[in-house]
Short mmCIF file of C-alpha atoms and ligand atoms in Angstrom, two decimals:
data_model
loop_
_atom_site.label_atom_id
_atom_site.label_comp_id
_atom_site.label_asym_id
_atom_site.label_seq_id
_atom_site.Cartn_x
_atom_site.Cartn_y
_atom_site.Cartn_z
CA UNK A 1 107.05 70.80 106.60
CA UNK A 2 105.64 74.23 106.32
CA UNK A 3 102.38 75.25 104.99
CA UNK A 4 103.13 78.39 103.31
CA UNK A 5 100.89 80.93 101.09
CA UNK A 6 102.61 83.13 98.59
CA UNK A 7 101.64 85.72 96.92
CA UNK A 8 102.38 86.29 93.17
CA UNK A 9 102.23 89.77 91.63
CA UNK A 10 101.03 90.43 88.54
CA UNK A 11 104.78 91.98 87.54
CA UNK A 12 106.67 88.89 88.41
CA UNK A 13 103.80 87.00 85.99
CA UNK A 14 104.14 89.14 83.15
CA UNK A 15 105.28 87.29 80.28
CA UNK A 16 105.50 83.04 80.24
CA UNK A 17 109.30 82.84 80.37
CA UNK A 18 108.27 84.74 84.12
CA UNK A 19 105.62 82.24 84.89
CA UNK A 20 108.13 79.47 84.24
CA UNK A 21 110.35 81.00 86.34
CA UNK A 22 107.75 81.52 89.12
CA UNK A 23 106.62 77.91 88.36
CA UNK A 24 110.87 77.11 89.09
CA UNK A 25 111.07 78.24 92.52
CA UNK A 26 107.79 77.29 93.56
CA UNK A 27 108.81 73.30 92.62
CA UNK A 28 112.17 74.40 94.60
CA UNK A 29 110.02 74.48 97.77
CA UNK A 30 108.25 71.72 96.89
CA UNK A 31 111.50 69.37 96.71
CA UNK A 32 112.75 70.50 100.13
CA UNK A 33 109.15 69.27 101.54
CA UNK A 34 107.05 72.83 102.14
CA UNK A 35 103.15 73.19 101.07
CA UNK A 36 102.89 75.76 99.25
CA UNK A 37 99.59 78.00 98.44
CA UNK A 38 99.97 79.97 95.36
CA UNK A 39 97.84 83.39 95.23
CA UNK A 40 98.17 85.20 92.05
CA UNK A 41 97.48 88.60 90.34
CA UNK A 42 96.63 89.31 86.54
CA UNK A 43 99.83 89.03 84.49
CA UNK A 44 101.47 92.52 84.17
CA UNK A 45 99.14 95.11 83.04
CA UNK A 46 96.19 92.94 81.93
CA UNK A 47 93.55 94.42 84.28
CA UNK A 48 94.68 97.89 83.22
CA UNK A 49 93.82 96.82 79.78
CA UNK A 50 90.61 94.90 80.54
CA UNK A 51 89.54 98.27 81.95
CA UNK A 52 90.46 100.09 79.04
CA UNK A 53 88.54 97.54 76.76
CA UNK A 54 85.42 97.37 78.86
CA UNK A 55 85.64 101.19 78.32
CA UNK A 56 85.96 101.20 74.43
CA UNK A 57 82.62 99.55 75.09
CA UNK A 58 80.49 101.44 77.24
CA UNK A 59 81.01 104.67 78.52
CA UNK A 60 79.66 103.52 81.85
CA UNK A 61 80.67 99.53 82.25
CA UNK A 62 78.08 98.20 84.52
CA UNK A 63 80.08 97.06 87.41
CA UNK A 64 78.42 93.57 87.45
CA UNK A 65 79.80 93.01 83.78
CA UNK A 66 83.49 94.66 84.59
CA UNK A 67 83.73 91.97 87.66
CA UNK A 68 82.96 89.25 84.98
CA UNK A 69 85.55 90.69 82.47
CA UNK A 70 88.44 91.25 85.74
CA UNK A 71 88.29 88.12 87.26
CA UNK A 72 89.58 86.73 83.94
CA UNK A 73 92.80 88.47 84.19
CA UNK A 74 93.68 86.58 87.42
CA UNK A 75 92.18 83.16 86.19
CA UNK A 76 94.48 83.38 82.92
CA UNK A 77 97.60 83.63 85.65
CA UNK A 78 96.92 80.96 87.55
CA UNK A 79 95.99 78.39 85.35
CA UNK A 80 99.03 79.36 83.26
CA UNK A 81 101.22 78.77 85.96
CA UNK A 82 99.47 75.42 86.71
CA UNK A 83 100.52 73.77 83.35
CA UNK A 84 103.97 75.10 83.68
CA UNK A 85 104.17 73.33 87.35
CA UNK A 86 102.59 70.07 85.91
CA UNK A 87 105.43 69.93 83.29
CA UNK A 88 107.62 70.00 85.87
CA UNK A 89 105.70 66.81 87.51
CA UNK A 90 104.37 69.30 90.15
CA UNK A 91 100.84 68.56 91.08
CA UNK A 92 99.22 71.42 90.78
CA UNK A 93 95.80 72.38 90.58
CA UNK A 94 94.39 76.04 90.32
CA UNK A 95 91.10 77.88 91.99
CA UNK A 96 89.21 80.92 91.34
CA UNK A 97 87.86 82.94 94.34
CA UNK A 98 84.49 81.22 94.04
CA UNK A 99 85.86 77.75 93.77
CA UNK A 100 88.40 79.04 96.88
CA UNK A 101 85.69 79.90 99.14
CA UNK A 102 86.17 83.71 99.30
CA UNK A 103 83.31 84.71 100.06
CA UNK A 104 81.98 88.61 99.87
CA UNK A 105 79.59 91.15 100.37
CA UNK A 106 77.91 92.25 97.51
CA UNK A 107 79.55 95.43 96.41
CA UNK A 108 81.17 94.99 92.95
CA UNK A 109 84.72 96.46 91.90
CA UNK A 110 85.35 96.87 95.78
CA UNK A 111 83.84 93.70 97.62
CA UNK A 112 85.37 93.37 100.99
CA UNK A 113 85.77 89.90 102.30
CA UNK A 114 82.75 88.35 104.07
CA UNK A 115 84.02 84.84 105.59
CA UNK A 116 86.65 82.45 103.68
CA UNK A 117 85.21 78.64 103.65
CA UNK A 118 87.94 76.85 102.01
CA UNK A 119 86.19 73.38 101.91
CA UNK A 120 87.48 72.23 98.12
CA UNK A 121 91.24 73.66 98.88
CA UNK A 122 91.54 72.00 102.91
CA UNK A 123 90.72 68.88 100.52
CA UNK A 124 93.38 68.99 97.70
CA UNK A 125 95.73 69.90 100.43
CA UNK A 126 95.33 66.72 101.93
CA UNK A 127 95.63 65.47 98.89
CA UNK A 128 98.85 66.97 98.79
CA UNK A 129 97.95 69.04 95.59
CA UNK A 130 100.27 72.29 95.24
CA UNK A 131 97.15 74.83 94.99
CA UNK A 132 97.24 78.45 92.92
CA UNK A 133 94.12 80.33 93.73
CA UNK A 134 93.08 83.44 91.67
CA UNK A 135 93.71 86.91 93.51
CA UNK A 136 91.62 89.77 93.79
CA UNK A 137 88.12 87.68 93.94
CA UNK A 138 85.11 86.12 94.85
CA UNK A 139 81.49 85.17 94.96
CA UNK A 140 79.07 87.22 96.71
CA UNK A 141 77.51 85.53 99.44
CA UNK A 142 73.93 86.53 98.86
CA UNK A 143 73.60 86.33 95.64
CA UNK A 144 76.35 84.36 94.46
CA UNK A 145 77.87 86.94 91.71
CA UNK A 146 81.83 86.89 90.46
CA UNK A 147 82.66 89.90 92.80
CA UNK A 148 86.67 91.63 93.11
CA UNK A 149 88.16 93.52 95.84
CA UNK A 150 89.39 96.15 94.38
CA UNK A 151 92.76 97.24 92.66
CA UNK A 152 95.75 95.43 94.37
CA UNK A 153 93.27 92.91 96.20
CA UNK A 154 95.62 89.90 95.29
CA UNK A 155 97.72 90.60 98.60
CA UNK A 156 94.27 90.62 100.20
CA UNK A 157 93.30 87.53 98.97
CA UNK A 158 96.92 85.95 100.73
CA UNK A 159 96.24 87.27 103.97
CA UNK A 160 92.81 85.71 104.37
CA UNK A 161 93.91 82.43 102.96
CA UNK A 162 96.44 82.35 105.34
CA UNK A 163 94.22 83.20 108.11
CA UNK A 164 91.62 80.63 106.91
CA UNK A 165 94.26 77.76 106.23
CA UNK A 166 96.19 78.48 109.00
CA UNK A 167 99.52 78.53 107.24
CA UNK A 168 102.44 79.17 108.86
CA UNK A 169 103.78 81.91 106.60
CA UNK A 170 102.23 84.69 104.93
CA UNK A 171 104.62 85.88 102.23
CA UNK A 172 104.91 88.72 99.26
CA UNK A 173 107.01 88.40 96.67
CA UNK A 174 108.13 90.77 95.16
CA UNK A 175 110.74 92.51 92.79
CA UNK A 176 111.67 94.68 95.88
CA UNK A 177 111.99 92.60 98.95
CA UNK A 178 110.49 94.94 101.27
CA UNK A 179 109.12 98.35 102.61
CA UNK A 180 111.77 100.97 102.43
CA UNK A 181 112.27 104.78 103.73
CA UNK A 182 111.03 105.57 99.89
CA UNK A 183 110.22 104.18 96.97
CA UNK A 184 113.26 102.66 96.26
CA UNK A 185 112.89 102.61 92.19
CA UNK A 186 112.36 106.16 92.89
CA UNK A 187 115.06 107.68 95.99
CA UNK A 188 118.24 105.11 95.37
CA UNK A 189 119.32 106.03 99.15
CA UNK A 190 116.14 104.60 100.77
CA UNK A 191 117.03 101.95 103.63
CA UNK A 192 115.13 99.04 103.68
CA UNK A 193 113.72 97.94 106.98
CA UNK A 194 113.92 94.27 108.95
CA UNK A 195 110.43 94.61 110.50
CA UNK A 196 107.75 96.98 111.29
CA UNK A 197 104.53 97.07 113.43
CA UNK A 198 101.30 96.81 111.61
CA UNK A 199 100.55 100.60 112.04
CA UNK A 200 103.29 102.34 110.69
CA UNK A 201 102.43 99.89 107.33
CA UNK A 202 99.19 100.70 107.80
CA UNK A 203 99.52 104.33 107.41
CA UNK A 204 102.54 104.17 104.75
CA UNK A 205 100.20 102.15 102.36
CA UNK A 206 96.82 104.06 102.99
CA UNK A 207 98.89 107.10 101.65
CA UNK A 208 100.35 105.35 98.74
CA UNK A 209 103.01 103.20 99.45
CA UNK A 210 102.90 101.06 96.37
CA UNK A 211 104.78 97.87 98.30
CA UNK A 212 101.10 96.06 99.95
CA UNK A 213 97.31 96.98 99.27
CA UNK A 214 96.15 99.16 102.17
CA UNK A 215 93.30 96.55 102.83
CA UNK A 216 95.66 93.67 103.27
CA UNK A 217 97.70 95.03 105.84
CA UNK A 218 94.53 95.94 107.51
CA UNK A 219 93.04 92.38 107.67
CA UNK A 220 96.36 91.19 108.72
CA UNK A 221 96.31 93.20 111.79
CA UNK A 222 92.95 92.49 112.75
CA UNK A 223 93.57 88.36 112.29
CA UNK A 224 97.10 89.31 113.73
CA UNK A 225 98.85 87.57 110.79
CA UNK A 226 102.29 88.58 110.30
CA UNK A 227 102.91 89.55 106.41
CA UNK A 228 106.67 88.67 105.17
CA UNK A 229 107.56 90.86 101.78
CA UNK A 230 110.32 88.53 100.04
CA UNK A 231 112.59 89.63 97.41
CA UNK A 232 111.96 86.70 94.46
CA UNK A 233 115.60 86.16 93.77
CA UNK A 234 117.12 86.93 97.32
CA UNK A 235 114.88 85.69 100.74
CA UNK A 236 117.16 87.36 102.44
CA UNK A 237 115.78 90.60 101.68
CA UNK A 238 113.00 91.09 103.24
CA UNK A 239 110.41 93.19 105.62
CA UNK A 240 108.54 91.48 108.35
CA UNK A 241 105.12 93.33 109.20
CA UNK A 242 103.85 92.27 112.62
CA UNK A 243 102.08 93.47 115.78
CA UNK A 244 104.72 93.14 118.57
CA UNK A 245 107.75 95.36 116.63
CA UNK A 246 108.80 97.37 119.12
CA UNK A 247 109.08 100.78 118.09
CA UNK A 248 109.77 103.26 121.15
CA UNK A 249 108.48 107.05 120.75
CA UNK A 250 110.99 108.30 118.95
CA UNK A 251 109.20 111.10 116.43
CA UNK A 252 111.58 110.05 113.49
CA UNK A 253 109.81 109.71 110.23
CA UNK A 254 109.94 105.98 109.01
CA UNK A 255 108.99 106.05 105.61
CA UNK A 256 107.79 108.62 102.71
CA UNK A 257 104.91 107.41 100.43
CA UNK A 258 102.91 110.01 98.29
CA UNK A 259 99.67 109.46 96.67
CA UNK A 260 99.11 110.33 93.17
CA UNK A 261 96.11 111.45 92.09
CA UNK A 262 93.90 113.86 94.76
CA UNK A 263 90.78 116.08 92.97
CA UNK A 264 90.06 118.92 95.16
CA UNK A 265 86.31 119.31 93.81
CA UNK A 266 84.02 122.33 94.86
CA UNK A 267 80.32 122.94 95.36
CA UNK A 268 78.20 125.24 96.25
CA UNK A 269 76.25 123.95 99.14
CA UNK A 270 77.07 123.01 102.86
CA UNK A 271 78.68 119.83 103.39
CA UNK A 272 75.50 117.58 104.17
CA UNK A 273 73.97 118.61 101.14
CA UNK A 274 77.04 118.12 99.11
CA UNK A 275 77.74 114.23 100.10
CA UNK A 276 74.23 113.25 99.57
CA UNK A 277 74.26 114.79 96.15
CA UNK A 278 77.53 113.03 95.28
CA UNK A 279 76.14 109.79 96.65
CA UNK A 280 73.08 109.80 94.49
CA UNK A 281 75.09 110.61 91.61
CA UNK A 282 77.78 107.92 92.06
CA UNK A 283 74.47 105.44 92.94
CA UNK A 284 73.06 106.10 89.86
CA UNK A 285 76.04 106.06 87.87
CA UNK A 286 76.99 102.79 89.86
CA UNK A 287 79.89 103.56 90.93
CA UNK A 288 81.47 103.22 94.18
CA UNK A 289 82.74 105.73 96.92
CA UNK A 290 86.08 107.59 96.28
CA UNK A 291 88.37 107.98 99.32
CA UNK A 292 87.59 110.92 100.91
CA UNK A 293 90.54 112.48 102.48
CA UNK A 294 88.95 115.88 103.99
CA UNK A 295 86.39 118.09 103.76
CA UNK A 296 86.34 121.51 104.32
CA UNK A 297 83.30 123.52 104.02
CA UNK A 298 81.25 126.71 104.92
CA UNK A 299 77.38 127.53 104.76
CA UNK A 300 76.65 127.81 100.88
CA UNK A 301 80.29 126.17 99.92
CA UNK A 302 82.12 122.83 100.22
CA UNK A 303 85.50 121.01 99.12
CA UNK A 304 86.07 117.61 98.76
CA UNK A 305 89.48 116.25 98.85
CA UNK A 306 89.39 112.67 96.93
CA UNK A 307 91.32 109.92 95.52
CA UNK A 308 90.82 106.67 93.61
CA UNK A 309 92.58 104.47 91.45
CA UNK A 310 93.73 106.63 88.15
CA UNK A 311 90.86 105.33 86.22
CA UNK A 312 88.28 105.30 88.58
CA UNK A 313 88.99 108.91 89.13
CA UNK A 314 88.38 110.59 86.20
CA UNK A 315 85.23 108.32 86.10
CA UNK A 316 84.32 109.43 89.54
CA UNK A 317 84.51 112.94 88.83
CA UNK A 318 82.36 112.47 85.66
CA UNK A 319 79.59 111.70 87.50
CA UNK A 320 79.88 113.95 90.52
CA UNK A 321 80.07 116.92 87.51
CA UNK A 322 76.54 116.49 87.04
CA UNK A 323 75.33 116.94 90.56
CA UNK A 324 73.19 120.54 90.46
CA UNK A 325 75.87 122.00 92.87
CA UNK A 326 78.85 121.29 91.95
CA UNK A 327 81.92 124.37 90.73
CA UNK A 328 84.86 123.23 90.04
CA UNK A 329 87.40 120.73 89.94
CA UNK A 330 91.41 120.43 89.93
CA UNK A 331 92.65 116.79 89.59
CA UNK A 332 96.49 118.23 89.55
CA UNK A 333 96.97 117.45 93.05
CA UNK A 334 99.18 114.49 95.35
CA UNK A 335 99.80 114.11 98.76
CA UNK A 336 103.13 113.39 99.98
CA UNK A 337 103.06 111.75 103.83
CA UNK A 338 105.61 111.06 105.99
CA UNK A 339 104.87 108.26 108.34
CA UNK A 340 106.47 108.81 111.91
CA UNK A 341 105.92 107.31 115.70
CA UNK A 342 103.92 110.71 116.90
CA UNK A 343 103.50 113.13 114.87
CA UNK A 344 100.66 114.72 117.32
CA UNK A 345 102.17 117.76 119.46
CA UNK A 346 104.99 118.40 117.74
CA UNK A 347 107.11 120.37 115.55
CA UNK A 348 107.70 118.60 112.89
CA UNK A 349 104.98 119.97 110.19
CA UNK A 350 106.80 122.93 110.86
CA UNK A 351 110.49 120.90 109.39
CA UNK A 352 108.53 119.66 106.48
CA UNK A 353 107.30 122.78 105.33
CA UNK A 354 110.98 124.29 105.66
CA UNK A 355 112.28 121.10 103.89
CA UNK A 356 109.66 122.23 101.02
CA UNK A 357 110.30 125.76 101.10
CA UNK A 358 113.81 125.35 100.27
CA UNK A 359 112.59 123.72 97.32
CA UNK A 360 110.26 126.23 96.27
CA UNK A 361 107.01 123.49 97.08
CA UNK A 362 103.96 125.40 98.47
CA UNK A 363 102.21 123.08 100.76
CA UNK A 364 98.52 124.02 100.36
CA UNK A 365 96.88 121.52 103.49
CA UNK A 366 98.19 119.40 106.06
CA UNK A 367 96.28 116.21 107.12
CA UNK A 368 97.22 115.10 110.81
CA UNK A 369 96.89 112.07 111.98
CA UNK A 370 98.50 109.80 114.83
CA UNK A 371 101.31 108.81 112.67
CA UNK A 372 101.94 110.59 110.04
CA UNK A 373 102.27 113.91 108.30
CA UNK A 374 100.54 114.45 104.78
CA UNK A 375 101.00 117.70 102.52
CA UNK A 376 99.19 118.22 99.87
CA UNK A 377 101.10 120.11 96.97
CA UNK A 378 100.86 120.23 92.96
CA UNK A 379 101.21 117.21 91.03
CA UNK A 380 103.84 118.69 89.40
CA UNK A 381 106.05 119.11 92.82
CA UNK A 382 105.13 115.75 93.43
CA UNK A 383 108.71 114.30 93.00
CA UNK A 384 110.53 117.16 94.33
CA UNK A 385 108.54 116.81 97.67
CA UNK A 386 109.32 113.40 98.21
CA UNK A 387 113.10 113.69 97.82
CA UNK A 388 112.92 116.88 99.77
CA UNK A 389 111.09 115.05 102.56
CA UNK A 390 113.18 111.41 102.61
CA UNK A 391 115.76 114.35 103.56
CA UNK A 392 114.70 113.90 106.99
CA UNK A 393 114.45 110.58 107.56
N1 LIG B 401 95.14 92.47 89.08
C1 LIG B 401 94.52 93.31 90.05
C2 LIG B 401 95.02 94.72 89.93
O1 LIG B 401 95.85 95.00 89.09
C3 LIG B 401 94.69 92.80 91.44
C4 LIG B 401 96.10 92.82 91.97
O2 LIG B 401 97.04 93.03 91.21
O3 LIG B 401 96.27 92.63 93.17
O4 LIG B 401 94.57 95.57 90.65
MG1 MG B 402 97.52 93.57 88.90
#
């Protein structure tokens, strides 16, 4: 008997006939004697339109209030998928973050995971209760608010279950059963790959690879727990992501994964000046940090190259417009990355940029770093770089 922790996406939950089926496969593994730990997202788009609600409401949601409204999306999920598993003389029982143990720190919309204490879950399990516990949240520690973890946190929740309940396998499920050269919806030649080491996934989903939440691959390589993306219909396609892959030196890109939505925003002061302004702005608007990708700056000038979730975004740069030095900004940009072994001291920038060339795609920045190559072009060649790039894989 295997204690296994699954994770549920909010695309394979997106209408009931889905959670039935869900509900179907998770009995299967019941009746040949695994445990299994459901975690599951919001059905379909619901958090998308939660956001869009709490925004016909207020122009600025207070982010206490939006964690309240979010976490419902997940707990509609899971205790959907409870009665359909009862019906089928399943005993299952379902959890919200809080009632799971998750606990966080205190930063709403993008609480990172303080300490899991699973007490009430370690005892329905002995019970031999089939659990489903809510993605994507918890309770603040301190002061004991509904907090989430951000968008995608669902496959964040699954990893530090599985750490915390010591389960024996961490698993994905998905529609696509694994992490491919490209988007596979997207560039119908992309390969599919067995395994791969926690870095290379690492890098492919902090630039955008859709397939894992950057965050959860990064707690699974700190707790060293390896993450198995399943297909839902086929196990056998699937991508292992673990520490001891070996991957020798070889400087051949892996994997292409582009990032959306980057705002190249201007101001006119020196870069000190410029991040404290933003940060008071997005403190008083309450609103958390954007990624910040790069900076470039001079004396009496400064760029900041950003990206959030496509709503937070546009809210982001709201707020940053009213800071007393700010130009300009262009939200028309994406990065497209190619993921590689070493891409340090060598010559392959110089490929991409022919690859892009050929296609008539200006590349107007590179970011470096260990393993991978990033351009950033125009939206608008967003698509055209990518298949011009998975050329060289
Ligand atoms: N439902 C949340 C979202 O859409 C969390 C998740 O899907 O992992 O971001
Ligand atoms: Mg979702």
């Amino acid at each position: 008997m295997a204690l296994i922790v699954q994770k549920y996406g909010g695309n394979l939950l997106s209408t009931p006939e889905k959670v039935l089926a869900v509900a179907n496969k998770i009995k299967k593994l019941i009746d040949e004697g695994d445990q299994v730990v459901a975690v599951v997202s919001a059905m379909g788009k619901t958090t998308d339109e939660l956001i869009d609600l709490a925004y016909k409401v207020s122009a600025k949601p207070i982010r206490r209030e939006l964690d309240m409204l979010l976490s419902v999306g997940e707990r509609i999920s899971m205790s959907l998928l409870s009665m359909a598993l009862n019906d089928l003389k399943v005993p299952a029982k379902s959890f919200t973050g809080s009632q799971s143990g998750i606990l966080t720190e205190s930063d709403h919309t993008q609480a990172r995971i303080y300490d899991v204490k699973p007490i009430r879950i370690e005892a329905e399990l002995a019970k031999k209760s089939m659990i489903i516990i809510a993605g994507f949240q918890g309770v603040s520690h301190m002061e004991k608010e509904i907090t989430t973890l951000g968008r995608g946190g669902t496959d964040t929740t699954a990893v530090a279950m599985s750490y915390s309940l010591k389960a024996d396998r961490c698993e994905i499920i998905k529609e696509v059963g694994g992490i491919y050269s490209a988007d596979p919806a997207q560039i119908s030649k992309a390969k599919r790959y067995e395994e791969l080491n926690y870095d290379v996934a690492l890098e492919a989903t902090y630039w955008g690879a859709k397939i894992l939440h950057f965050r959860a691959v990064e707690l699974a390589k700190k707790l060293n727990i390896p993450i198995q993306i399943k297909h839902i219909d086929d196990p056998k396609i699937t991508t292992t992501i673990r520490g001891d892959v070996k991957m020798l030196e070889s400087q051949k890109i892996i994997t292409i994964s582009s990032v959306k939505n980057i705002a190249v925003c201007e101001f006119s002061s020196d870069l000190k000046k410029t991040l404290s302004e933003v940060g008071e702005f997005l403190k008083k608007n309450t609103l958390p940090w954007p990624q910040i990708l790069a900076t470039e700056s001079t004396e009496n000038s400064t760029k900041l190259f950003i990206s959030s979730s496509d709503e937070s975004l546009k809210v982001v740069i709201g707020a940053i417009k009213e800071s007393k030095s700010y130009k300009n900004c262009d939200d028309q940009h994406s990065t497209v990355t190619a993921t590689c072994f070493g891409s340090t001291n060598t010559d392959l920038s110089l490929k991409i940029l022919e690859q892009l060339e050929k296609k008539n795609v200006h590349a107007e920045k590179i970011f470096y770093t260990p393993q991978s190559i990033s351009v950033l072009v125009k939206s608008k060649d967003r698509d055209t770089a990518i298949s011009a790039l998975h050329e060289l894989v």
